Amino acid sequence: MKQRVSVLGTDLSLSVEERDIPSPGPGEVLVQVKSVGVCGSDIHYFEHGRIADFVVETPLVLGHEASGVVAAVGEGVDDLDVGTTVAMEPGVPCGSCHECKLGRYNLCPEVAFFATPPIDGAFCEYVVLPRGFVHPVPSHVSFDAAALVEPLSVGVWACQKSNVSLGTRVLITGCGPIGAVCALVAQARGAQVVAVTDVNAERRARVEELGFATLDPTAGELPEADVLLECSGAAPAIDQGIRALAPAGTAVLIGMAPTDTVQIPVGAIQGKELWLTGTFRYANTYPTAIDLIASGKVDLDAIVSASYGLDEVEQALTHGRSHPADMKVMVRPQSR
Ligand SMILES: NC(=O)c1ccc[n+]([C@@H]2O[C@H](COP(=O)([O-])OP(=O)(O)OC[C@H]3O[C@@H](n4cnc5c(N)ncnc54)[C@H](O)[C@@H]3O)[C@@H](O)[C@H]2O)c1
Ligand SMILES: [Zn+2]
Ligand SMILES: [Zn+2]
């Protein structure tokens, strides 16, 4: 049996190829892919052919924010019915290294992550994953929202690491999809989102539509907060955000800075005994993130702006050039 797959060539051109549908081995699940979010990293591979040391040296399938329905299960999988809606966790760790044994499997050096060379992603009709990385989602949740459990997990992890809870004053820098999901998760955990900042007024307007107060960071000082969730990667936001923290506050660097080294305000960190950490993806967040959506506490359909079929992956990856304020674009591999 064949399937259609969108492939990024080493010359960075996109084409749709026919490939065999994989069969699920023991403990594995075959998923028919229904919806896949376009992430900044997909766009970066398409435009530049690399992210840091990960280089597109062989043809690559992009897409890592994916949902679908169970199409078949391998030997030994007896707790998942064919037809169940699922969210796919795109990073499969080795399971036996020191980090994996301690449960922080996002830090596994051997992790195989969708759409990270040479591992293929989900801009295709079918993928296989181990059962533990295929998470059932209640059927009333849309396939788009189920796909966006992936970026939502980034927000869940950041809020867990910084103990965002009832009454915590949270400042978020960056009104992109990651800033938006961080705001939604912080609000769902009972926190007070004091502001979400962005230098781009149209992006701020999108986050205001979600019900959050926004600020132009160039217009003055930022409000005091207990937790900073830095979601821009911009050096001025890192500096300004850390300075806005109250004594004993926590800064979480989620955004990836374009350069490996940026300046941080050491005086503020020492004088106020601030905590500073970063996050790398997430671990064990999918059930929590799925609950947030299924219970209606977080509405991810509200951040979806457009969708494309498998023949239109190039349009999906370049949509942002003509619609720079749009947050999330989806690829739906079953539609042409
Ligand atoms: N740590 C992780 O595991 C993880 C996971 C996913 C994404 N990321 C990173 O998170 C960041 C955000 O992702 P995204 O998809 O939302 O990106 P995005 O580019 O869509 O959004 C970033 C936003 O930051 C804004 N910005 C620029 N300068 C600013 C400033 N000085 N103050 C406030 N805002 C400013 C931009 O205008 C933009 O709207 C990226 O760096 C991405 O690589 C990290
Ligand atoms: Zn992503
Ligand atoms: Zn490992």
mmCIF file of C-alpha atoms and ligand atoms in Angstrom:
data_model
loop_
_atom_site.group_PDB
_atom_site.id
_atom_site.type_symbol
_atom_site.label_atom_id
_atom_site.label_comp_id
_atom_site.label_asym_id
_atom_site.label_seq_id
_atom_site.Cartn_x
_atom_site.Cartn_y
_atom_site.Cartn_z
ATOM 1 C CA MET A 1 0.000 0.000 0.000
ATOM 2 C CA LYS A 2 1.250 3.444 -0.964
ATOM 3 C CA GLN A 3 0.859 6.864 0.609
ATOM 4 C CA ARG A 4 1.601 10.436 -0.471
ATOM 5 C CA VAL A 5 4.473 12.212 1.270
ATOM 6 C CA SER A 6 5.690 15.823 1.008
ATOM 7 C CA VAL A 7 9.480 15.736 0.736
ATOM 8 C CA LEU A 8 12.000 18.568 1.139
ATOM 9 C CA GLY A 9 14.926 17.846 -1.196
ATOM 10 C CA THR A 10 18.540 18.706 -0.418
ATOM 11 C CA ASP A 11 18.118 21.564 -2.944
ATOM 12 C CA LEU A 12 15.291 22.790 -0.627
ATOM 13 C CA SER A 13 12.575 22.165 -3.232
ATOM 14 C CA LEU A 14 9.346 20.468 -2.165
ATOM 15 C CA SER A 15 7.656 17.618 -4.024
ATOM 16 C CA VAL A 16 4.981 15.023 -3.316
ATOM 17 C CA GLU A 17 6.232 11.438 -3.603
ATOM 18 C CA GLU A 18 4.599 8.044 -3.331
ATOM 19 C CA ARG A 19 6.112 5.897 -0.609
ATOM 20 C CA ASP A 20 5.166 2.650 1.105
ATOM 21 C CA ILE A 21 2.841 2.925 4.094
ATOM 22 C CA PRO A 22 4.963 1.654 7.020
ATOM 23 C CA SER A 23 3.710 -1.331 9.036
ATOM 24 C CA PRO A 24 3.572 -1.063 12.810
ATOM 25 C CA GLY A 25 6.046 -3.394 14.502
ATOM 26 C CA PRO A 26 5.551 -4.868 17.988
ATOM 27 C CA GLY A 27 4.455 -2.131 20.397
ATOM 28 C CA GLU A 28 3.918 0.370 17.580
ATOM 29 C CA VAL A 29 0.908 2.214 16.183
ATOM 30 C CA LEU A 30 0.169 3.243 12.594
ATOM 31 C CA VAL A 31 -1.540 6.647 12.548
ATOM 32 C CA GLN A 32 -3.402 8.188 9.626
ATOM 33 C CA VAL A 33 -2.291 11.838 9.826
ATOM 34 C CA LYS A 34 -5.148 14.358 9.905
ATOM 35 C CA SER A 35 -3.615 17.706 10.834
ATOM 36 C CA VAL A 36 -0.083 19.069 11.264
ATOM 37 C CA GLY A 37 0.853 22.535 12.537
ATOM 38 C CA VAL A 38 3.531 24.495 10.681
ATOM 39 C CA CYS A 39 6.263 25.518 13.124
ATOM 40 C CA GLY A 40 8.994 28.123 12.784
ATOM 41 C CA SER A 41 11.529 25.289 12.615
ATOM 42 C CA ASP A 42 9.825 23.796 9.500
ATOM 43 C CA ILE A 43 10.032 27.200 7.815
ATOM 44 C CA HIS A 44 13.678 27.516 8.855
ATOM 45 C CA TYR A 45 14.641 24.136 7.333
ATOM 46 C CA PHE A 46 12.776 25.048 4.133
ATOM 47 C CA GLU A 47 14.497 28.432 3.853
ATOM 48 C CA HIS A 48 17.998 27.615 5.132
ATOM 49 C CA GLY A 49 18.401 23.818 5.000
ATOM 50 C CA ARG A 50 19.700 23.652 8.542
ATOM 51 C CA ILE A 51 19.194 24.567 12.194
ATOM 52 C CA ALA A 52 22.475 24.717 14.098
ATOM 53 C CA ASP A 53 24.216 21.358 13.505
ATOM 54 C CA PHE A 54 21.136 19.674 12.000
ATOM 55 C CA VAL A 55 21.580 19.844 8.219
ATOM 56 C CA VAL A 56 19.248 18.596 5.458
ATOM 57 C CA GLU A 57 21.830 16.248 3.875
ATOM 58 C CA THR A 58 19.246 13.725 2.647
ATOM 59 C CA PRO A 59 15.592 14.329 1.615
ATOM 60 C CA LEU A 60 13.504 15.201 4.684
ATOM 61 C CA VAL A 61 9.793 15.130 5.543
ATOM 62 C CA LEU A 62 8.902 18.209 7.622
ATOM 63 C CA GLY A 63 6.128 18.617 10.239
ATOM 64 C CA HIS A 64 6.189 17.663 13.927
ATOM 65 C CA GLU A 65 2.950 19.052 15.439
ATOM 66 C CA ALA A 66 0.646 16.231 14.397
ATOM 67 C CA SER A 67 -2.651 14.524 15.118
ATOM 68 C CA GLY A 68 -4.555 11.729 13.416
ATOM 69 C CA VAL A 69 -6.536 8.558 13.926
ATOM 70 C CA VAL A 70 -5.271 5.078 14.751
ATOM 71 C CA ALA A 71 -5.164 3.077 11.489
ATOM 72 C CA ALA A 72 -3.584 -0.165 12.801
ATOM 73 C CA VAL A 73 -1.722 -1.440 15.832
ATOM 74 C CA GLY A 74 1.274 -3.750 16.112
ATOM 75 C CA GLU A 75 1.646 -6.895 18.184
ATOM 76 C CA GLY A 76 1.110 -6.359 21.885
ATOM 77 C CA VAL A 77 -0.833 -3.091 21.593
ATOM 78 C CA ASP A 78 -4.197 -3.964 23.119
ATOM 79 C CA ASP A 79 -5.363 -0.679 24.658
ATOM 80 C CA LEU A 80 -5.970 1.481 21.604
ATOM 81 C CA ASP A 81 -8.857 1.011 19.156
ATOM 82 C CA VAL A 82 -8.563 1.644 15.429
ATOM 83 C CA GLY A 83 -10.269 4.981 14.690
ATOM 84 C CA THR A 84 -9.298 6.667 17.991
ATOM 85 C CA THR A 85 -8.252 10.324 17.651
ATOM 86 C CA VAL A 86 -4.663 10.748 18.819
ATOM 87 C CA ALA A 87 -2.064 13.462 19.397
ATOM 88 C CA MET A 88 1.432 12.390 18.440
ATOM 89 C CA GLU A 89 4.419 13.141 20.633
ATOM 90 C CA PRO A 90 7.138 13.702 18.038
ATOM 91 C CA GLY A 91 10.302 12.974 20.042
ATOM 92 C CA VAL A 92 11.102 9.340 20.815
ATOM 93 C CA PRO A 93 13.983 9.005 23.311
ATOM 94 C CA CYS A 94 16.250 5.964 23.779
ATOM 95 C CA GLY A 95 14.568 4.949 27.040
ATOM 96 C CA SER A 96 17.705 3.684 28.748
ATOM 97 C CA CYS A 97 20.206 6.549 29.186
ATOM 98 C CA HIS A 98 20.696 8.459 32.444
ATOM 99 C CA GLU A 99 18.300 11.280 31.436
ATOM 100 C CA CYS A 100 15.622 8.841 30.267
ATOM 101 C CA LYS A 101 15.868 6.827 33.489
ATOM 102 C CA LEU A 102 15.353 10.012 35.507
ATOM 103 C CA GLY A 103 12.214 10.862 33.500
ATOM 104 C CA ARG A 104 13.659 13.945 31.807
ATOM 105 C CA TYR A 105 13.581 12.214 28.446
ATOM 106 C CA ASN A 106 13.495 15.543 26.570
ATOM 107 C CA LEU A 107 17.208 15.745 27.413
ATOM 108 C CA CYS A 108 17.997 12.284 25.969
ATOM 109 C CA PRO A 109 21.003 12.716 23.635
ATOM 110 C CA GLU A 110 19.653 9.950 21.370
ATOM 111 C CA VAL A 111 16.117 11.363 20.939
ATOM 112 C CA ALA A 112 14.694 10.844 17.439
ATOM 113 C CA PHE A 113 12.511 13.890 16.771
ATOM 114 C CA PHE A 114 10.164 14.285 13.779
ATOM 115 C CA ALA A 115 11.409 16.635 11.051
ATOM 116 C CA THR A 116 14.891 16.942 12.554
ATOM 117 C CA PRO A 117 17.471 15.551 10.096
ATOM 118 C CA PRO A 118 17.653 12.678 9.379
ATOM 119 C CA ILE A 119 14.295 11.770 11.050
ATOM 120 C CA ASP A 120 11.221 12.223 8.851
ATOM 121 C CA GLY A 121 8.202 14.140 10.123
ATOM 122 C CA ALA A 122 4.460 14.110 9.519
ATOM 123 C CA PHE A 123 3.703 16.032 6.292
ATOM 124 C CA CYS A 124 2.485 12.683 4.915
ATOM 125 C CA GLU A 125 -0.563 10.447 5.108
ATOM 126 C CA TYR A 126 0.684 7.804 7.582
ATOM 127 C CA VAL A 127 3.321 7.574 10.315
ATOM 128 C CA VAL A 128 4.358 4.910 12.820
ATOM 129 C CA LEU A 129 5.205 5.666 16.460
ATOM 130 C CA PRO A 130 5.699 3.579 19.626
ATOM 131 C CA ARG A 131 2.441 3.253 21.612
ATOM 132 C CA GLY A 132 3.770 5.434 24.458
ATOM 133 C CA PHE A 133 4.048 8.446 22.137
ATOM 134 C CA VAL A 134 0.534 8.133 20.720
ATOM 135 C CA HIS A 135 -1.891 9.845 23.114
ATOM 136 C CA PRO A 136 -5.667 9.323 22.853
ATOM 137 C CA VAL A 137 -7.711 12.518 22.612
ATOM 138 C CA PRO A 138 -11.484 12.750 23.253
ATOM 139 C CA SER A 139 -13.366 12.750 19.955
ATOM 140 C CA HIS A 140 -14.957 16.193 20.534
ATOM 141 C CA VAL A 141 -11.488 17.806 20.184
ATOM 142 C CA SER A 142 -10.710 18.984 16.628
ATOM 143 C CA PHE A 143 -7.790 17.463 14.729
ATOM 144 C CA ASP A 144 -6.173 20.926 14.559
ATOM 145 C CA ALA A 145 -6.369 21.351 18.337
ATOM 146 C CA ALA A 146 -5.085 17.783 18.850
ATOM 147 C CA ALA A 147 -2.086 18.596 16.637
ATOM 148 C CA LEU A 148 -1.392 21.752 18.642
ATOM 149 C CA VAL A 149 -0.998 19.708 21.841
ATOM 150 C CA GLU A 150 2.677 19.785 20.750
ATOM 151 C CA PRO A 151 3.279 23.548 21.064
ATOM 152 C CA LEU A 152 0.839 23.647 24.003
ATOM 153 C CA SER A 153 3.179 21.217 25.749
ATOM 154 C CA VAL A 154 5.964 23.799 25.485
ATOM 155 C CA GLY A 155 3.759 26.164 27.519
ATOM 156 C CA VAL A 156 2.742 23.473 30.014
ATOM 157 C CA TRP A 157 6.398 22.563 30.612
ATOM 158 C CA ALA A 158 7.495 26.184 31.061
ATOM 159 C CA CYS A 159 4.668 26.841 33.545
ATOM 160 C CA GLN A 160 5.450 23.646 35.457
ATOM 161 C CA LYS A 161 9.161 24.507 35.675
ATOM 162 C CA SER A 162 8.385 27.954 37.083
ATOM 163 C CA ASN A 163 5.521 26.848 39.374
ATOM 164 C CA VAL A 164 3.024 29.190 37.736
ATOM 165 C CA SER A 165 -0.116 28.836 39.855
ATOM 166 C CA LEU A 166 -3.019 30.728 41.469
ATOM 167 C CA GLY A 167 -2.167 34.398 41.680
ATOM 168 C CA THR A 168 1.337 34.215 40.149
ATOM 169 C CA ARG A 169 2.040 37.407 38.191
ATOM 170 C CA VAL A 170 3.318 36.241 34.798
ATOM 171 C CA LEU A 171 4.984 38.414 32.172
ATOM 172 C CA ILE A 172 5.326 36.962 28.682
ATOM 173 C CA THR A 173 7.625 38.402 26.018
ATOM 174 C CA GLY A 174 6.658 37.537 22.423
ATOM 175 C CA CYS A 175 3.160 37.315 20.906
ATOM 176 C CA GLY A 176 3.928 34.393 18.569
ATOM 177 C CA PRO A 177 2.236 31.002 18.932
ATOM 178 C CA ILE A 178 4.567 30.025 21.780
ATOM 179 C CA GLY A 179 3.862 33.251 23.696
ATOM 180 C CA ALA A 180 0.148 32.688 23.089
ATOM 181 C CA VAL A 181 0.124 29.096 24.381
ATOM 182 C CA CYS A 182 2.172 30.171 27.425
ATOM 183 C CA ALA A 183 -0.429 32.857 28.178
ATOM 184 C CA LEU A 184 -3.284 30.365 27.760
ATOM 185 C CA VAL A 185 -1.654 27.787 30.046
ATOM 186 C CA ALA A 186 -0.719 30.388 32.698
ATOM 187 C CA GLN A 187 -4.315 31.649 32.713
ATOM 188 C CA ALA A 188 -5.688 28.096 32.958
ATOM 189 C CA ARG A 189 -3.445 27.519 36.003
ATOM 190 C CA GLY A 190 -5.018 30.528 37.733
ATOM 191 C CA ALA A 191 -2.139 32.932 37.190
ATOM 192 C CA GLN A 192 -2.482 36.627 36.447
ATOM 193 C CA VAL A 193 -0.949 37.336 33.029
ATOM 194 C CA VAL A 194 0.180 40.940 33.613
ATOM 195 C CA ALA A 195 1.132 41.501 29.964
ATOM 196 C CA VAL A 196 2.250 39.813 26.767
ATOM 197 C CA THR A 197 4.733 42.014 24.905
ATOM 198 C CA ASP A 198 5.660 42.259 21.230
ATOM 199 C CA VAL A 199 7.315 44.854 19.037
ATOM 200 C CA ASN A 200 4.829 43.945 16.279
ATOM 201 C CA ALA A 201 1.441 45.678 16.732
ATOM 202 C CA GLU A 202 -0.451 43.181 14.550
ATOM 203 C CA ARG A 203 0.859 40.278 16.611
ATOM 204 C CA ARG A 204 -0.190 42.116 19.778
ATOM 205 C CA ALA A 205 -3.682 42.545 18.312
ATOM 206 C CA ARG A 206 -3.988 38.746 17.808
ATOM 207 C CA VAL A 207 -3.101 38.091 21.445
ATOM 208 C CA GLU A 208 -5.540 40.792 22.591
ATOM 209 C CA GLU A 209 -8.249 38.933 20.665
ATOM 210 C CA LEU A 210 -7.480 35.954 22.921
ATOM 211 C CA GLY A 211 -8.294 38.180 25.898
ATOM 212 C CA PHE A 212 -4.842 39.188 27.150
ATOM 213 C CA ALA A 213 -3.392 42.641 27.873
ATOM 214 C CA THR A 214 -0.424 43.389 25.625
ATOM 215 C CA LEU A 215 2.360 45.970 25.676
ATOM 216 C CA ASP A 216 4.811 47.500 23.231
ATOM 217 C CA PRO A 217 8.153 46.877 24.969
ATOM 218 C CA THR A 218 9.742 49.916 23.319
ATOM 219 C CA ALA A 219 7.184 52.236 24.964
ATOM 220 C CA GLY A 220 8.604 52.033 28.495
ATOM 221 C CA GLU A 221 9.270 49.734 31.441
ATOM 222 C CA LEU A 222 7.509 46.406 31.774
ATOM 223 C CA PRO A 223 5.201 45.648 34.727
ATOM 224 C CA GLU A 224 6.588 43.754 37.710
ATOM 225 C CA ALA A 225 6.077 39.995 37.635
ATOM 226 C CA ASP A 226 6.946 36.857 39.608
ATOM 227 C CA VAL A 227 7.625 34.784 36.505
ATOM 228 C CA LEU A 228 8.974 35.747 33.092
ATOM 229 C CA LEU A 229 8.182 33.380 30.224
ATOM 230 C CA GLU A 230 10.521 34.653 27.492
ATOM 231 C CA CYS A 231 9.084 33.579 24.127
ATOM 232 C CA SER A 232 10.821 35.827 21.598
ATOM 233 C CA GLY A 233 14.501 34.886 21.716
ATOM 234 C CA ALA A 234 15.201 38.620 21.244
ATOM 235 C CA ALA A 235 18.138 39.929 23.288
ATOM 236 C CA PRO A 236 16.332 43.140 24.388
ATOM 237 C CA ALA A 237 13.354 41.091 25.607
ATOM 238 C CA ILE A 238 15.604 38.806 27.661
ATOM 239 C CA ASP A 239 17.292 41.779 29.326
ATOM 240 C CA GLN A 240 14.127 43.822 29.845
ATOM 241 C CA GLY A 241 12.075 40.829 30.995
ATOM 242 C CA ILE A 242 14.602 39.719 33.626
ATOM 243 C CA ARG A 243 14.811 43.292 34.972
ATOM 244 C CA ALA A 244 11.012 43.356 35.416
ATOM 245 C CA LEU A 245 11.067 40.409 37.840
ATOM 246 C CA ALA A 246 10.182 40.905 41.506
ATOM 247 C CA PRO A 247 12.610 39.649 44.172
ATOM 248 C CA ALA A 248 13.055 35.853 44.075
ATOM 249 C CA GLY A 249 11.276 35.733 40.708
ATOM 250 C CA THR A 250 11.915 33.153 37.985
ATOM 251 C CA ALA A 251 12.905 33.718 34.366
ATOM 252 C CA VAL A 252 12.311 30.909 31.878
ATOM 253 C CA LEU A 253 14.120 31.294 28.564
ATOM 254 C CA ILE A 254 11.966 29.479 26.001
ATOM 255 C CA GLY A 255 12.763 31.548 22.908
ATOM 256 C CA MET A 256 15.910 30.555 21.055
ATOM 257 C CA ALA A 257 18.248 33.489 20.617
ATOM 258 C CA PRO A 258 19.740 33.830 17.117
ATOM 259 C CA THR A 259 23.203 33.942 18.687
ATOM 260 C CA ASP A 260 24.368 31.522 21.333
ATOM 261 C CA THR A 261 25.437 34.286 23.715
ATOM 262 C CA VAL A 262 23.372 37.263 24.890
ATOM 263 C CA GLN A 263 23.842 39.780 27.689
ATOM 264 C CA ILE A 264 21.937 39.197 30.912
ATOM 265 C CA PRO A 265 21.534 41.697 33.784
ATOM 266 C CA VAL A 266 23.751 40.052 36.388
ATOM 267 C CA GLY A 267 23.135 42.834 38.916
ATOM 268 C CA ALA A 268 19.373 42.222 38.900
ATOM 269 C CA ILE A 269 19.834 38.443 39.114
ATOM 270 C CA GLN A 270 22.134 38.786 42.144
ATOM 271 C CA GLY A 271 20.458 41.729 43.862
ATOM 272 C CA LYS A 272 16.990 40.156 43.680
ATOM 273 C CA GLU A 273 18.119 36.513 43.946
ATOM 274 C CA LEU A 274 16.343 35.611 40.722
ATOM 275 C CA TRP A 275 16.120 32.084 39.308
ATOM 276 C CA LEU A 276 17.094 31.623 35.683
ATOM 277 C CA THR A 277 16.419 28.528 33.599
ATOM 278 C CA GLY A 278 15.764 27.458 30.044
ATOM 279 C CA THR A 279 13.451 24.841 28.591
ATOM 280 C CA PHE A 280 14.060 22.266 25.882
ATOM 281 C CA ARG A 281 10.738 20.973 24.550
ATOM 282 C CA TYR A 282 8.886 19.070 27.348
ATOM 283 C CA ALA A 283 8.522 15.724 29.088
ATOM 284 C CA ASN A 284 5.384 13.934 30.301
ATOM 285 C CA THR A 285 3.144 16.893 29.405
ATOM 286 C CA TYR A 286 0.781 15.368 26.825
ATOM 287 C CA PRO A 287 -1.938 14.069 29.199
ATOM 288 C CA THR A 288 -2.059 17.455 30.990
ATOM 289 C CA ALA A 289 -2.111 19.410 27.726
ATOM 290 C CA ILE A 290 -4.869 17.182 26.314
ATOM 291 C CA ASP A 291 -6.934 17.735 29.500
ATOM 292 C CA LEU A 292 -6.579 21.508 29.139
ATOM 293 C CA ILE A 293 -8.073 21.337 25.642
ATOM 294 C CA ALA A 294 -10.685 18.653 26.267
ATOM 295 C CA SER A 295 -12.036 20.464 29.345
ATOM 296 C CA GLY A 296 -12.408 23.690 27.361
ATOM 297 C CA LYS A 297 -9.903 25.610 29.535
ATOM 298 C CA VAL A 298 -7.738 26.290 26.493
ATOM 299 C CA ASP A 299 -9.075 26.939 22.974
ATOM 300 C CA LEU A 300 -6.407 26.231 20.377
ATOM 301 C CA ASP A 301 -8.716 26.440 17.352
ATOM 302 C CA ALA A 302 -8.693 30.189 18.048
ATOM 303 C CA ILE A 303 -5.033 30.482 17.009
ATOM 304 C CA VAL A 304 -5.435 28.665 13.654
ATOM 305 C CA SER A 305 -5.525 31.059 10.682
ATOM 306 C CA ALA A 306 -5.354 28.880 7.557
ATOM 307 C CA SER A 307 -4.957 25.317 6.320
ATOM 308 C CA TYR A 308 -3.451 23.685 3.223
ATOM 309 C CA GLY A 309 -3.359 20.235 1.614
ATOM 310 C CA LEU A 310 -0.332 18.018 1.045
ATOM 311 C CA ASP A 311 0.205 19.469 -2.456
ATOM 312 C CA GLU A 312 0.328 22.960 -0.944
ATOM 313 C CA VAL A 313 3.046 22.549 1.678
ATOM 314 C CA GLU A 314 5.105 25.281 0.013
ATOM 315 C CA GLN A 315 2.160 27.706 0.342
ATOM 316 C CA ALA A 316 1.782 26.639 3.979
ATOM 317 C CA LEU A 317 5.484 27.302 4.654
ATOM 318 C CA THR A 318 5.418 30.709 2.916
ATOM 319 C CA HIS A 319 1.970 31.823 4.189
ATOM 320 C CA GLY A 320 3.628 33.992 6.837
ATOM 321 C CA ARG A 321 5.361 36.149 4.203
ATOM 322 C CA SER A 322 2.025 37.606 3.082
ATOM 323 C CA HIS A 323 0.262 37.205 6.466
ATOM 324 C CA PRO A 324 2.984 37.986 9.030
ATOM 325 C CA ALA A 325 0.575 38.351 11.952
ATOM 326 C CA ASP A 326 -1.056 34.933 11.488
ATOM 327 C CA MET A 327 -0.222 32.567 14.317
ATOM 328 C CA LYS A 328 -0.779 29.006 13.124
ATOM 329 C CA VAL A 329 -1.096 27.468 9.705
ATOM 330 C CA MET A 330 -2.070 23.807 9.394
ATOM 331 C CA VAL A 331 -1.347 21.136 6.787
ATOM 332 C CA ARG A 332 -4.136 18.580 6.406
ATOM 333 C CA PRO A 333 -2.548 15.628 4.566
ATOM 334 C CA GLN A 334 -5.873 13.954 3.701
ATOM 335 C CA SER A 335 -7.041 16.944 1.643
ATOM 336 C CA ARG A 336 -5.370 17.809 -1.652
HETATM 337 N N1 LIG B 1 12.383 25.951 24.191
HETATM 338 C C1 LIG B 1 11.679 25.204 23.357
HETATM 339 O O1 LIG B 1 11.542 24.000 23.551
HETATM 340 C C2 LIG B 1 11.004 25.844 22.199
HETATM 341 C C3 LIG B 1 9.965 25.173 21.526
HETATM 342 C C4 LIG B 1 9.327 25.841 20.469
HETATM 343 C C5 LIG B 1 9.755 27.098 20.088
HETATM 344 N N2 LIG B 1 10.805 27.684 20.745
HETATM 345 C C6 LIG B 1 11.279 29.039 20.418
HETATM 346 O O2 LIG B 1 10.342 29.943 20.989
HETATM 347 C C7 LIG B 1 10.386 31.176 20.257
HETATM 348 C C8 LIG B 1 8.972 31.597 19.910
HETATM 349 O O3 LIG B 1 8.389 30.720 18.981
HETATM 350 P P1 LIG B 1 7.215 31.255 18.050
HETATM 351 O O4 LIG B 1 6.866 30.134 17.135
HETATM 352 O O5 LIG B 1 6.156 31.883 18.871
HETATM 353 O O6 LIG B 1 8.045 32.383 17.236
HETATM 354 P P2 LIG B 1 7.579 33.711 16.494
HETATM 355 O O7 LIG B 1 8.764 34.170 15.730
HETATM 356 O O8 LIG B 1 6.301 33.450 15.766
HETATM 357 O O9 LIG B 1 7.265 34.752 17.667
HETATM 358 C C9 LIG B 1 8.241 35.519 18.300
HETATM 359 C C10 LIG B 1 7.671 36.905 18.528
HETATM 360 O O10 LIG B 1 8.594 37.673 19.289
HETATM 361 C C11 LIG B 1 8.447 39.013 18.887
HETATM 362 N N3 LIG B 1 9.568 39.868 19.339
HETATM 363 C C12 LIG B 1 10.699 40.228 18.696
HETATM 364 N N4 LIG B 1 11.430 41.074 19.458
HETATM 365 C C13 LIG B 1 10.743 41.254 20.611
HETATM 366 C C14 LIG B 1 10.974 42.024 21.792
HETATM 367 N N5 LIG B 1 12.079 42.767 21.955
HETATM 368 N N6 LIG B 1 10.054 41.972 22.775
HETATM 369 C C15 LIG B 1 8.936 41.218 22.646
HETATM 370 N N7 LIG B 1 8.665 40.477 21.556
HETATM 371 C C16 LIG B 1 9.554 40.496 20.548
HETATM 372 C C17 LIG B 1 8.325 38.894 17.377
HETATM 373 O O11 LIG B 1 7.762 40.077 16.794
HETATM 374 C C18 LIG B 1 7.412 37.679 17.229
HETATM 375 O O12 LIG B 1 6.035 38.024 17.129
HETATM 376 C C19 LIG B 1 11.292 30.912 19.038
HETATM 377 O O13 LIG B 1 12.594 31.402 19.351
HETATM 378 C C20 LIG B 1 11.323 29.400 18.950
HETATM 379 O O14 LIG B 1 12.501 28.929 18.346
HETATM 380 C C21 LIG B 1 11.408 27.083 21.793
HETATM 381 ZN ZN ZN B 2 7.113 23.253 16.811
HETATM 382 ZN ZN ZN B 3 17.782 8.384 26.480
#
